[in-house]
Coordinates of N, CA, C and O (backbone and C1' of nucleotides) in Angstrom, one line a residue:
Chain J
M1121 N 0.8 -1.2 0.0 CA 0.0 0.0 0.0 C 0.8 1.2 0.0 O 0.5 2.3 0.5
T1122 N 1.9 1.2 -0.5 CA 2.8 2.3 -0.5 C 2.5 3.3 -1.7 O 3.2 4.2 -1.9
E1123 N 1.4 2.9 -2.4 CA 1.0 3.8 -3.5 C 0.5 5.1 -3.0 O -0.1 5.2 -2.0
P1124 N 0.8 6.1 -3.8 CA 0.3 7.5 -3.4 C -1.1 7.5 -3.2 O -1.6 8.2 -2.3
A1125 N -1.9 6.8 -4.0 CA -3.4 6.8 -3.8 C -3.8 6.3 -2.4 O -4.6 6.9 -1.8
A1126 N -3.1 5.3 -2.0 CA -3.4 4.7 -0.7 C -3.0 5.7 0.4 O -3.8 5.9 1.4
F1127 N -1.9 6.4 0.2 CA -1.4 7.4 1.2 C -2.5 8.5 1.3 O -2.9 8.9 2.4
R1128 N -2.9 8.9 0.2 CA -3.9 10.0 0.1 C -5.2 9.6 0.8 O -5.7 10.3 1.6
A1129 N -5.6 8.4 0.5 CA -6.9 7.9 1.1 C -6.7 7.8 2.7 O -7.7 8.2 3.4
R1130 N -5.6 7.4 3.1 CA -5.4 7.3 4.6 C -5.4 8.7 5.2 O -5.9 8.9 6.3
V1131 N -4.7 9.6 4.6 CA -4.7 10.9 5.1 C -6.1 11.5 5.2 O -6.5 12.1 6.2
L1132 N -6.9 11.3 4.2 CA -8.2 11.8 4.2 C -9.0 11.1 5.3 O -9.8 11.8 6.0
A1133 N -8.8 9.8 5.5 CA -9.6 9.1 6.5 C -9.2 9.7 7.9 O -10.1 9.9 8.8
L1134 N -7.9 9.9 8.1 CA -7.5 10.5 9.4 C -8.0 11.9 9.6 O -8.5 12.2 10.7
V1135 N -7.9 12.7 8.6 CA -8.4 14.1 8.8 C -9.9 14.0 9.1 O -10.4 14.8 9.9
A1136 N -10.6 13.1 8.5 CA -12.1 13.0 8.7 C -12.4 12.7 10.1 O -13.5 12.9 10.6
R1137 N -11.4 12.0 10.8 CA -11.7 11.6 12.2 C -11.2 12.6 13.2 O -11.4 12.3 14.4
I1138 N -10.6 13.7 12.8 CA -10.2 14.6 13.8 C -11.4 15.3 14.5 O -12.3 15.8 13.8
P1139 N -11.5 15.2 15.8 CA -12.6 15.7 16.5 C -12.6 17.2 16.4 O -11.6 17.9 16.2
E1140 N -13.8 17.8 16.6 CA -13.9 19.3 16.6 C -13.1 19.9 17.7 O -13.1 19.4 18.9
G1141 N -12.4 20.9 17.4 CA -11.6 21.6 18.4 C -10.2 21.0 18.6 O -9.5 21.4 19.5
R1142 N -9.9 20.0 17.9 CA -8.6 19.3 17.9 C -7.9 19.5 16.6 O -8.5 19.8 15.6
V1143 N -6.6 19.3 16.6 CA -5.8 19.4 15.4 C -4.8 18.3 15.2 O -4.5 17.6 16.2
M1144 N -4.3 18.2 14.0 CA -3.2 17.2 13.8 C -2.1 17.9 12.9 O -2.5 18.8 12.1
T1145 N -0.9 17.4 13.0 CA 0.1 18.0 12.1 C 0.3 17.2 10.9 O 0.0 16.0 10.8
Y1146 N 0.9 17.8 9.9 CA 1.2 17.1 8.6 C 2.1 15.9 8.8 O 1.8 14.8 8.3
G1147 N 3.1 16.1 9.6 CA 4.1 15.0 9.8 C 3.4 13.9 10.5 O 3.6 12.7 10.3
Q1148 N 2.5 14.2 11.4 CA 1.7 13.2 12.2 C 0.8 12.4 11.2 O 0.8 11.2 11.3
L1149 N 0.2 13.1 10.3 CA -0.7 12.4 9.3 C 0.2 11.5 8.5 O -0.2 10.4 8.2
A1150 N 1.3 12.0 8.0 CA 2.2 11.2 7.2 C 2.6 9.9 7.9 O 2.6 8.8 7.4
L1151 N 3.0 10.1 9.2 CA 3.4 9.0 10.0 C 2.4 8.0 10.1 O 2.6 6.8 9.9
L1152 N 1.2 8.4 10.5 CA 0.0 7.5 10.7 C -0.4 6.9 9.4 O -1.0 5.8 9.4
A1153 N -0.1 7.6 8.3 CA -0.5 7.0 7.0 C 0.5 6.0 6.5 O 0.4 5.4 5.4
G1154 N 1.6 5.8 7.3 CA 2.6 4.9 6.9 C 3.7 5.4 6.1 O 4.5 4.7 5.6
Q1155 N 3.8 6.7 6.0 CA 4.9 7.3 5.2 C 5.6 8.4 6.0 O 5.4 9.6 5.7
P1156 N 6.3 8.1 7.1 CA 7.1 9.1 7.8 C 8.0 9.9 7.0 O 8.7 9.3 6.2
G1157 N 8.0 11.2 7.2 CA 8.9 12.0 6.4 C 8.1 12.6 5.2 O 8.7 13.5 4.5
A1158 N 6.9 12.1 4.9 CA 6.2 12.6 3.8 C 5.2 13.7 4.2 O 4.1 13.8 3.6
A1159 N 5.6 14.5 5.1 CA 4.7 15.6 5.6 C 4.3 16.5 4.5 O 3.1 16.9 4.4
R1160 N 5.2 16.8 3.6 CA 4.9 17.7 2.5 C 3.7 17.1 1.6 O 2.9 17.8 1.1
Q1161 N 3.8 15.8 1.5 CA 2.7 15.1 0.7 C 1.4 15.2 1.3 O 0.4 15.4 0.7
A1162 N 1.4 15.2 2.7 CA 0.1 15.3 3.4 C -0.5 16.7 3.0 O -1.7 16.8 2.8
G1163 N 0.4 17.7 3.0 CA -0.1 19.0 2.7 C -0.5 19.1 1.2 O -1.5 19.7 0.9
F1164 N 0.2 18.3 0.4 CA -0.2 18.3 -1.1 C -1.6 17.7 -1.2 O -2.4 18.1 -2.1
V1165 N -1.8 16.7 -0.4 CA -3.1 16.0 -0.5 C -4.2 17.0 -0.1 O -5.3 17.1 -0.8
M1166 N -4.0 17.8 0.9 CA -5.0 18.8 1.3 C -5.2 19.8 0.2 O -6.3 20.1 -0.1
N1167 N -4.1 20.2 -0.4 CA -4.2 21.2 -1.4 C -5.0 20.7 -2.6 O -5.8 21.4 -3.2
S1168 N -4.9 19.4 -2.8 CA -5.6 18.7 -3.9 C -7.1 18.6 -3.5 O -8.0 18.6 -4.4
L1169 N -7.4 18.5 -2.3 CA -8.8 18.4 -1.8 C -9.5 19.7 -1.7 O -10.5 19.9 -2.3
M1170 N -8.9 20.5 -0.9 CA -9.4 21.8 -0.5 C -10.8 22.1 -0.9 O -11.1 22.8 -1.9
G1171 N -11.8 21.6 -0.1 CA -13.2 21.9 -0.4 C -13.9 20.8 -1.1 O -15.0 21.0 -1.7
E1172 N -13.3 19.6 -1.2 CA -13.9 18.5 -1.9 C -15.2 18.1 -1.3 O -16.2 18.0 -1.9
G1173 N -15.1 17.9 0.0 CA -16.4 17.5 0.7 C -16.5 18.2 2.0 O -16.1 19.3 2.2
E1174 N -16.9 17.4 3.0 CA -17.1 18.0 4.3 C -15.8 17.8 5.2 O -15.9 17.8 6.4
L1175 N -14.7 17.6 4.5 CA -13.5 17.3 5.2 C -13.0 18.5 6.0 O -12.8 19.6 5.4
P1176 N -12.7 18.3 7.3 CA -12.2 19.4 8.2 C -10.8 19.6 7.9 O -10.0 19.5 8.9
W1177 N -10.4 20.0 6.8 CA -9.0 20.3 6.4 C -8.4 21.4 7.3 O -7.2 21.5 7.5
Q1178 N -9.3 22.2 7.9 CA -8.8 23.3 8.7 C -8.1 22.8 10.0 O -7.3 23.5 10.6
R1179 N -8.4 21.6 10.4 CA -7.8 21.0 11.6 C -6.4 20.5 11.4 O -5.9 19.9 12.3
V1180 N -5.9 20.7 10.2 CA -4.5 20.2 10.0 C -3.6 21.4 9.9 O -3.7 22.3 9.1
I1181 N -2.6 21.4 10.8 CA -1.7 22.5 10.9 C -0.2 22.0 10.9 O 0.0 20.8 11.0
N1182 N 0.7 22.8 10.9 CA 2.1 22.4 10.9 C 2.6 22.1 12.4 O 1.9 22.4 13.3
A1183 N 3.8 21.6 12.5 CA 4.4 21.2 13.8 C 4.6 22.3 14.7 O 4.8 22.1 15.9
Q1184 N 4.6 23.5 14.2 CA 4.9 24.7 15.0 C 3.6 25.2 15.6 O 3.6 26.2 16.4
G1185 N 2.5 24.5 15.3 CA 1.2 25.0 15.9 C 0.6 26.2 15.1 O -0.3 26.8 15.6
R1186 N 1.2 26.4 13.9 CA 0.7 27.5 13.1 C 0.0 27.0 11.8 O 0.3 25.9 11.4
V1187 N -0.8 27.8 11.3 CA -1.5 27.4 10.0 C -0.5 27.7 8.9 O 0.2 28.7 9.0
S1188 N -0.5 26.9 7.9 CA 0.4 27.1 6.8 C -0.3 27.5 5.5 O 0.2 27.3 4.4
T1189 N -1.4 28.1 5.7 CA -2.2 28.5 4.5 C -2.1 30.0 4.2 O -2.8 30.6 3.4
H1190 N -1.3 30.7 5.0 CA -1.2 32.1 4.9 C -0.8 32.5 3.5 O -1.2 33.5 3.0
R1191 N 0.1 31.7 2.9 CA 0.5 32.1 1.5 C -0.6 31.9 0.5 O -0.6 32.6 -0.5
L1192 N -1.5 31.0 0.8 CA -2.6 30.8 -0.2 C -3.7 31.8 0.0 O -4.7 31.8 -0.7
G1193 N -3.6 32.6 1.1 CA -4.7 33.5 1.4 C -5.8 32.9 2.2 O -6.8 33.6 2.5
F1194 N -5.6 31.7 2.7 CA -6.6 31.1 3.6 C -6.2 31.1 5.0 O -6.9 30.6 5.9
G1195 N -5.1 31.7 5.3 CA -4.6 31.7 6.7 C -5.6 32.2 7.7 O -6.0 31.6 8.6
D1196 N -6.1 33.4 7.4 CA -7.1 34.0 8.4 C -8.3 33.2 8.5 O -8.9 33.0 9.5
M1197 N -8.8 32.6 7.3 CA -10.0 31.8 7.3 C -9.8 30.6 8.2 O -10.6 30.3 9.0
Q1198 N -8.7 29.9 8.0 CA -8.4 28.7 8.8 C -8.4 29.0 10.3 O -9.0 28.3 11.1
E1199 N -7.7 30.0 10.6 CA -7.6 30.4 12.0 C -9.0 30.7 12.6 O -9.3 30.4 13.7
Q1200 N -9.8 31.4 11.8 CA -11.1 31.8 12.2 C -12.0 30.5 12.4 O -12.7 30.4 13.4
L1201 N -11.9 29.6 11.5 CA -12.6 28.4 11.5 C -12.3 27.6 12.8 O -13.1 27.1 13.5
L1202 N -11.0 27.5 13.1 CA -10.5 26.8 14.3 C -10.9 27.5 15.5 O -11.3 26.9 16.5
A1203 N -10.8 28.8 15.5 CA -11.2 29.6 16.6 C -12.7 29.4 17.0 O -13.1 29.3 18.1
A1204 N -13.5 29.2 15.9 CA -14.9 28.9 16.1 C -15.1 27.6 16.8 O -16.2 27.3 17.4
E1205 N -14.1 26.7 16.7 CA -14.2 25.4 17.3 C -13.6 25.4 18.7 O -13.6 24.3 19.4
G1206 N -13.0 26.5 19.1 CA -12.5 26.6 20.4 C -11.0 26.6 20.5 O -10.4 26.6 21.6
V1207 N -10.3 26.6 19.3 CA -8.9 26.6 19.3 C -8.4 28.0 19.5 O -8.8 28.9 18.8
I1208 N -7.5 28.2 20.5 CA -7.0 29.5 20.8 C -5.7 29.8 20.1 O -4.7 29.1 20.3
F1209 N -5.6 30.9 19.3 CA -4.3 31.3 18.7 C -3.8 32.5 19.4 O -4.5 33.4 19.7
D1210 N -2.5 32.4 19.8 CA -1.9 33.6 20.5 C -1.6 34.7 19.5 O -1.9 34.6 18.3
A1211 N -0.9 35.7 20.0 CA -0.6 36.9 19.2 C 0.3 36.5 18.0 O 0.2 37.1 16.9
T1212 N 1.1 35.5 18.2 CA 2.0 35.1 17.1 C 1.4 34.1 16.2 O 2.0 33.6 15.3
G1213 N 0.1 33.8 16.4 CA -0.6 32.9 15.5 C -0.4 31.5 15.8 O -0.6 30.6 14.9
R1214 N 0.1 31.2 17.0 CA 0.3 29.8 17.3 C -0.7 29.3 18.4 O -1.2 30.1 19.1
C1215 N -0.9 28.0 18.4 CA -1.8 27.4 19.4 C -1.0 26.3 20.2 O 0.0 25.9 19.8
D1216 N -1.6 25.9 21.3 CA -0.9 24.9 22.2 C -1.1 23.5 21.6 O -2.1 22.8 21.9
L1217 N -0.1 23.1 20.9 CA -0.2 21.8 20.3 C -0.2 20.7 21.3 O -1.0 19.7 21.2
S1218 N 0.5 20.8 22.4 CA 0.6 19.8 23.4 C -0.7 19.5 24.0 O -1.0 18.5 24.6
R1219 N -1.6 20.5 23.9 CA -3.0 20.3 24.4 C -4.0 20.0 23.4 O -5.0 19.3 23.6
L1220 N -3.8 20.5 22.2 CA -4.8 20.4 21.1 C -4.5 19.2 20.1 O -5.4 18.8 19.4
Q1221 N -3.3 18.8 20.1 CA -3.0 17.8 19.1 C -3.7 16.5 19.4 O -3.6 16.0 20.5
W1222 N -4.4 15.9 18.4 CA -5.2 14.7 18.7 C -4.6 13.5 18.0 O -4.0 13.6 16.9
W1223 N -4.7 12.4 18.7 CA -4.2 11.1 18.1 C -5.4 10.2 18.1 O -6.2 10.1 19.0
P1224 N -5.5 9.4 17.0 CA -6.6 8.5 16.8 C -6.5 7.4 17.8 O -5.5 7.1 18.4
E1225 N -7.7 6.7 18.1 CA -7.8 5.7 19.1 C -6.7 4.6 18.8 O -6.1 4.0 19.7
E1226 N -6.5 4.2 17.6 CA -5.6 3.2 17.2 C -4.2 3.5 17.7 O -3.4 2.6 18.0
A1227 N -3.9 4.8 17.9 CA -2.6 5.2 18.3 C -2.6 5.7 19.7 O -1.6 6.3 20.2
A1228 N -3.7 5.5 20.4 CA -4.0 6.1 21.7 C -2.8 6.1 22.7 O -2.7 5.3 23.6
H1229 N -1.9 7.0 22.5 CA -0.8 7.2 23.4 C -0.1 8.5 23.1 O -0.4 9.1 22.1
T1230 N 0.7 9.0 24.0 CA 1.2 10.3 23.8 C 2.5 10.3 22.9 O 2.9 11.3 22.3
G1231 N 3.1 9.2 22.8 CA 4.4 9.1 22.0 C 4.1 8.8 20.6 O 3.0 8.9 20.1
P1232 N 5.1 8.5 19.8 CA 5.0 8.2 18.4 C 4.2 7.0 18.2 O 4.0 6.1 19.0
A1233 N 3.6 6.9 17.0 CA 2.6 5.8 16.8 C 3.2 4.9 15.7 O 3.0 5.2 14.5
P1234 N 3.8 3.8 16.0 CA 4.4 2.8 15.1 C 3.4 1.9 14.5 O 3.7 0.8 14.2
L1235 N 2.1 2.3 14.5 CA 1.1 1.4 14.0 C 1.1 1.4 12.4 O 1.7 2.2 11.8
L1236 N 0.3 0.5 11.9 CA 0.1 0.4 10.4 C 1.4 -0.2 9.9 O 2.2 0.4 9.3
Chain V
dA781 P 12.5 7.8 -18.5 O5' 13.3 9.2 -18.5 C5' 14.5 9.3 -19.3 C4' 15.2 10.6 -18.9 C3' 15.6 10.7 -17.4 O3' 16.8 11.3 -17.2 C1' 14.1 12.4 -17.9
dG782 P 17.4 11.5 -15.7 O5' 17.3 13.1 -15.6 C5' 17.8 13.9 -16.6 C4' 17.7 15.4 -16.3 C3' 18.1 15.7 -14.8 O3' 18.7 17.0 -14.8 C1' 15.8 16.2 -15.1
dT783 P 19.2 17.7 -13.5 O5' 18.0 18.7 -13.3 C5' 17.8 19.7 -14.3 C4' 16.8 20.8 -13.8 C3' 17.1 21.3 -12.4 O3' 16.9 22.7 -12.4 C1' 14.9 20.4 -12.5
dG784 P 17.0 23.5 -11.0 O5' 15.5 23.7 -10.6 C5' 14.6 24.3 -11.6 C4' 13.3 24.6 -11.1 C3' 13.3 25.2 -9.7 O3' 12.4 26.3 -9.6 C1' 12.1 23.2 -9.6
dT785 P 12.3 27.1 -8.3 O5' 10.9 26.5 -7.6 C5' 9.7 26.5 -8.4 C4' 8.7 25.7 -7.6 C3' 8.5 26.2 -6.1 O3' 7.1 26.5 -5.9 C1' 8.6 23.8 -6.3
dG786 P 6.8 27.4 -4.7 O5' 6.0 26.3 -3.8 C5' 4.8 25.7 -4.3 C4' 4.4 24.6 -3.4 C3' 4.3 25.0 -1.9 O3' 3.1 24.5 -1.3 C1' 5.7 23.0 -2.2
dA787 P 2.2 25.7 -1.1 O5' 1.7 25.2 0.4 C5' 1.3 25.9 1.4 C4' 1.0 25.1 2.6 C3' 1.6 23.7 2.8 O3' 2.1 23.6 4.1 C1' -0.7 23.7 3.2
dC788 P 3.6 24.0 4.5 O5' 4.1 22.6 5.1 C5' 3.3 21.5 5.4 C4' 4.0 20.4 6.1 C3' 4.5 20.8 7.5 O3' 4.4 19.7 8.4 C1' 6.3 20.3 6.2
dA789 P 4.8 19.9 9.9 O5' 6.3 19.2 9.9 C5' 6.4 17.8 9.6 C4' 7.7 17.3 10.0 C3' 8.1 17.7 11.4 O3' 8.7 16.6 12.1 C1' 9.7 18.5 9.9
dC790 P 9.2 16.7 13.6 O5' 10.8 16.9 13.4 C5' 11.5 15.9 12.6 C4' 13.0 16.2 12.6 C3' 13.5 16.6 14.0 O3' 14.7 15.9 14.3 C1' 14.0 18.3 12.3
dT791 P 15.4 16.2 15.7 O5' 16.7 17.1 15.3 C5' 17.5 16.8 14.1 C4' 18.6 17.7 14.0 C3' 19.2 18.2 15.3 O3' 20.6 18.2 15.1 C1' 18.4 20.1 14.0
dA792 P 21.5 18.8 16.4 O5' 21.9 20.2 15.8 C5' 22.5 20.3 14.5 C4' 22.8 21.8 14.2 C3' 23.6 22.5 15.3 O3' 24.6 23.4 14.8 C1' 21.5 23.7 14.9
dA793 P 25.6 24.1 15.8 O5' 25.2 25.6 15.7 C5' 25.2 26.2 14.4 C4' 24.6 27.6 14.5 C3' 25.2 28.4 15.6 O3' 25.5 29.7 15.2 C1' 22.8 28.4 15.8
Chain W
dG1186 P 8.8 28.3 24.0 O5' 9.5 29.6 23.3 C5' 9.1 30.9 23.7 C4' 9.8 32.0 23.0 C3' 10.0 31.7 21.5 O3' 8.9 32.3 20.8 C1' 12.1 32.2 22.4
dT1187 P 8.5 31.9 19.3 O5' 9.8 32.4 18.5 C5' 10.1 33.8 18.3 C4' 11.4 34.0 17.6 C3' 11.3 33.5 16.1 O3' 11.3 34.7 15.2 C1' 13.3 32.7 17.2
dT1188 P 10.9 34.4 13.6 O5' 12.4 34.1 13.0 C5' 13.4 35.1 13.1 C4' 14.7 34.5 12.5 C3' 14.6 34.1 11.0 O3' 15.8 34.5 10.3 C1' 15.4 32.3 12.4
dA1189 P 15.8 34.2 8.7 O5' 16.8 32.9 8.7 C5' 18.2 33.1 9.2 C4' 19.0 31.8 8.9 C3' 18.8 31.3 7.5 O3' 20.1 30.9 7.0 C1' 18.3 29.6 9.0
dG1190 P 20.3 30.4 5.4 O5' 20.5 28.9 5.6 C5' 21.5 28.4 6.5 C4' 21.5 26.9 6.6 C3' 21.4 26.2 5.3 O3' 22.4 25.1 5.2 C1' 19.7 25.4 6.7
dT1191 P 22.4 24.2 3.9 O5' 21.6 22.9 4.3 C5' 22.0 22.1 5.5 C4' 21.2 20.9 5.6 C3' 21.1 20.1 4.3 O3' 21.3 18.7 4.5 C1' 18.9 20.6 5.2
dG1192 P 21.1 17.7 3.3 O5' 19.8 16.9 3.6 C5' 19.6 16.4 4.9 C4' 18.3 15.6 5.0 C3' 17.9 14.8 3.8 O3' 17.4 13.5 4.2 C1' 16.2 16.4 4.2
dC1193 P 17.1 12.4 3.1 O5' 15.5 12.5 3.0 C5' 14.7 12.6 4.1 C4' 13.2 12.8 3.7 C3' 12.8 12.3 2.4 O3' 12.3 11.0 2.5 C1' 12.0 14.5 2.8
dC1194 P 12.2 10.0 1.2 O5' 10.9 10.4 0.5 C5' 9.6 10.4 1.2 C4' 8.5 10.9 0.4 C3' 8.4 10.3 -1.0 O3' 7.1 9.9 -1.3 C1' 8.5 12.6 -1.2
dA1195 P 6.8 9.1 -2.6 O5' 5.9 10.2 -3.4 C5' 4.7 10.7 -2.9 C4' 4.2 11.9 -3.7 C3' 3.9 11.6 -5.2 O3' 2.7 12.1 -5.5 C1' 5.3 13.5 -4.9
dC1196 P 2.1 11.9 -7.0 O5' 2.2 13.4 -7.5 C5' 1.6 14.5 -6.8 C4' 1.8 15.8 -7.4 C3' 1.5 15.8 -8.9 O3' 0.8 17.0 -9.2 C1' 3.7 16.5 -8.5
dA1197 P 0.3 17.2 -10.8 O5' 1.2 18.4 -11.2 C5' 1.2 19.7 -10.5 C4' 2.1 20.7 -11.2 C3' 1.9 20.8 -12.7 O3' 1.9 22.1 -13.1 C1' 4.1 20.2 -12.3
dC1198 P 1.8 22.4 -14.7 O5' 3.3 22.7 -15.1 C5' 4.1 23.6 -14.4 C4' 5.4 23.8 -15.1 C3' 5.3 23.9 -16.6 O3' 6.2 24.9 -17.2 C1' 6.8 22.1 -16.0

DNA sequence: AGTGTGACACTAA
DNA sequence: GTTAGTGCCACAC
């Protein structure tokens, strides 16, 4: 299942499971999708989707706790959407990842998830 | 087929 | 705490 299509499908499935008010990082998605180091691809998948369905793409942010859509002009929108879910962004545009980062039940632990 | 680019992550300074 | 450099994989040109 190392095919790009499978990777994309897994990322989508993971994103779809992110609870409201919680977030996941690109690297985390890539790791859980079975492709550690493919964080950029996770972002590429999102870019390919962006508005395809009811997918909460807004809950995917980078490892710094910042939104990475500022360049696309979606930065403010994403922050606002997350803020509406209870995610607090500080003055520097960052949020508390250690508290908001969500892990799926399959990986239910605080450390790295070597599953899949 | 090779080069450049990108919704990233990690380490070092 | 931050910014800069390097590695990563897939896609577009």
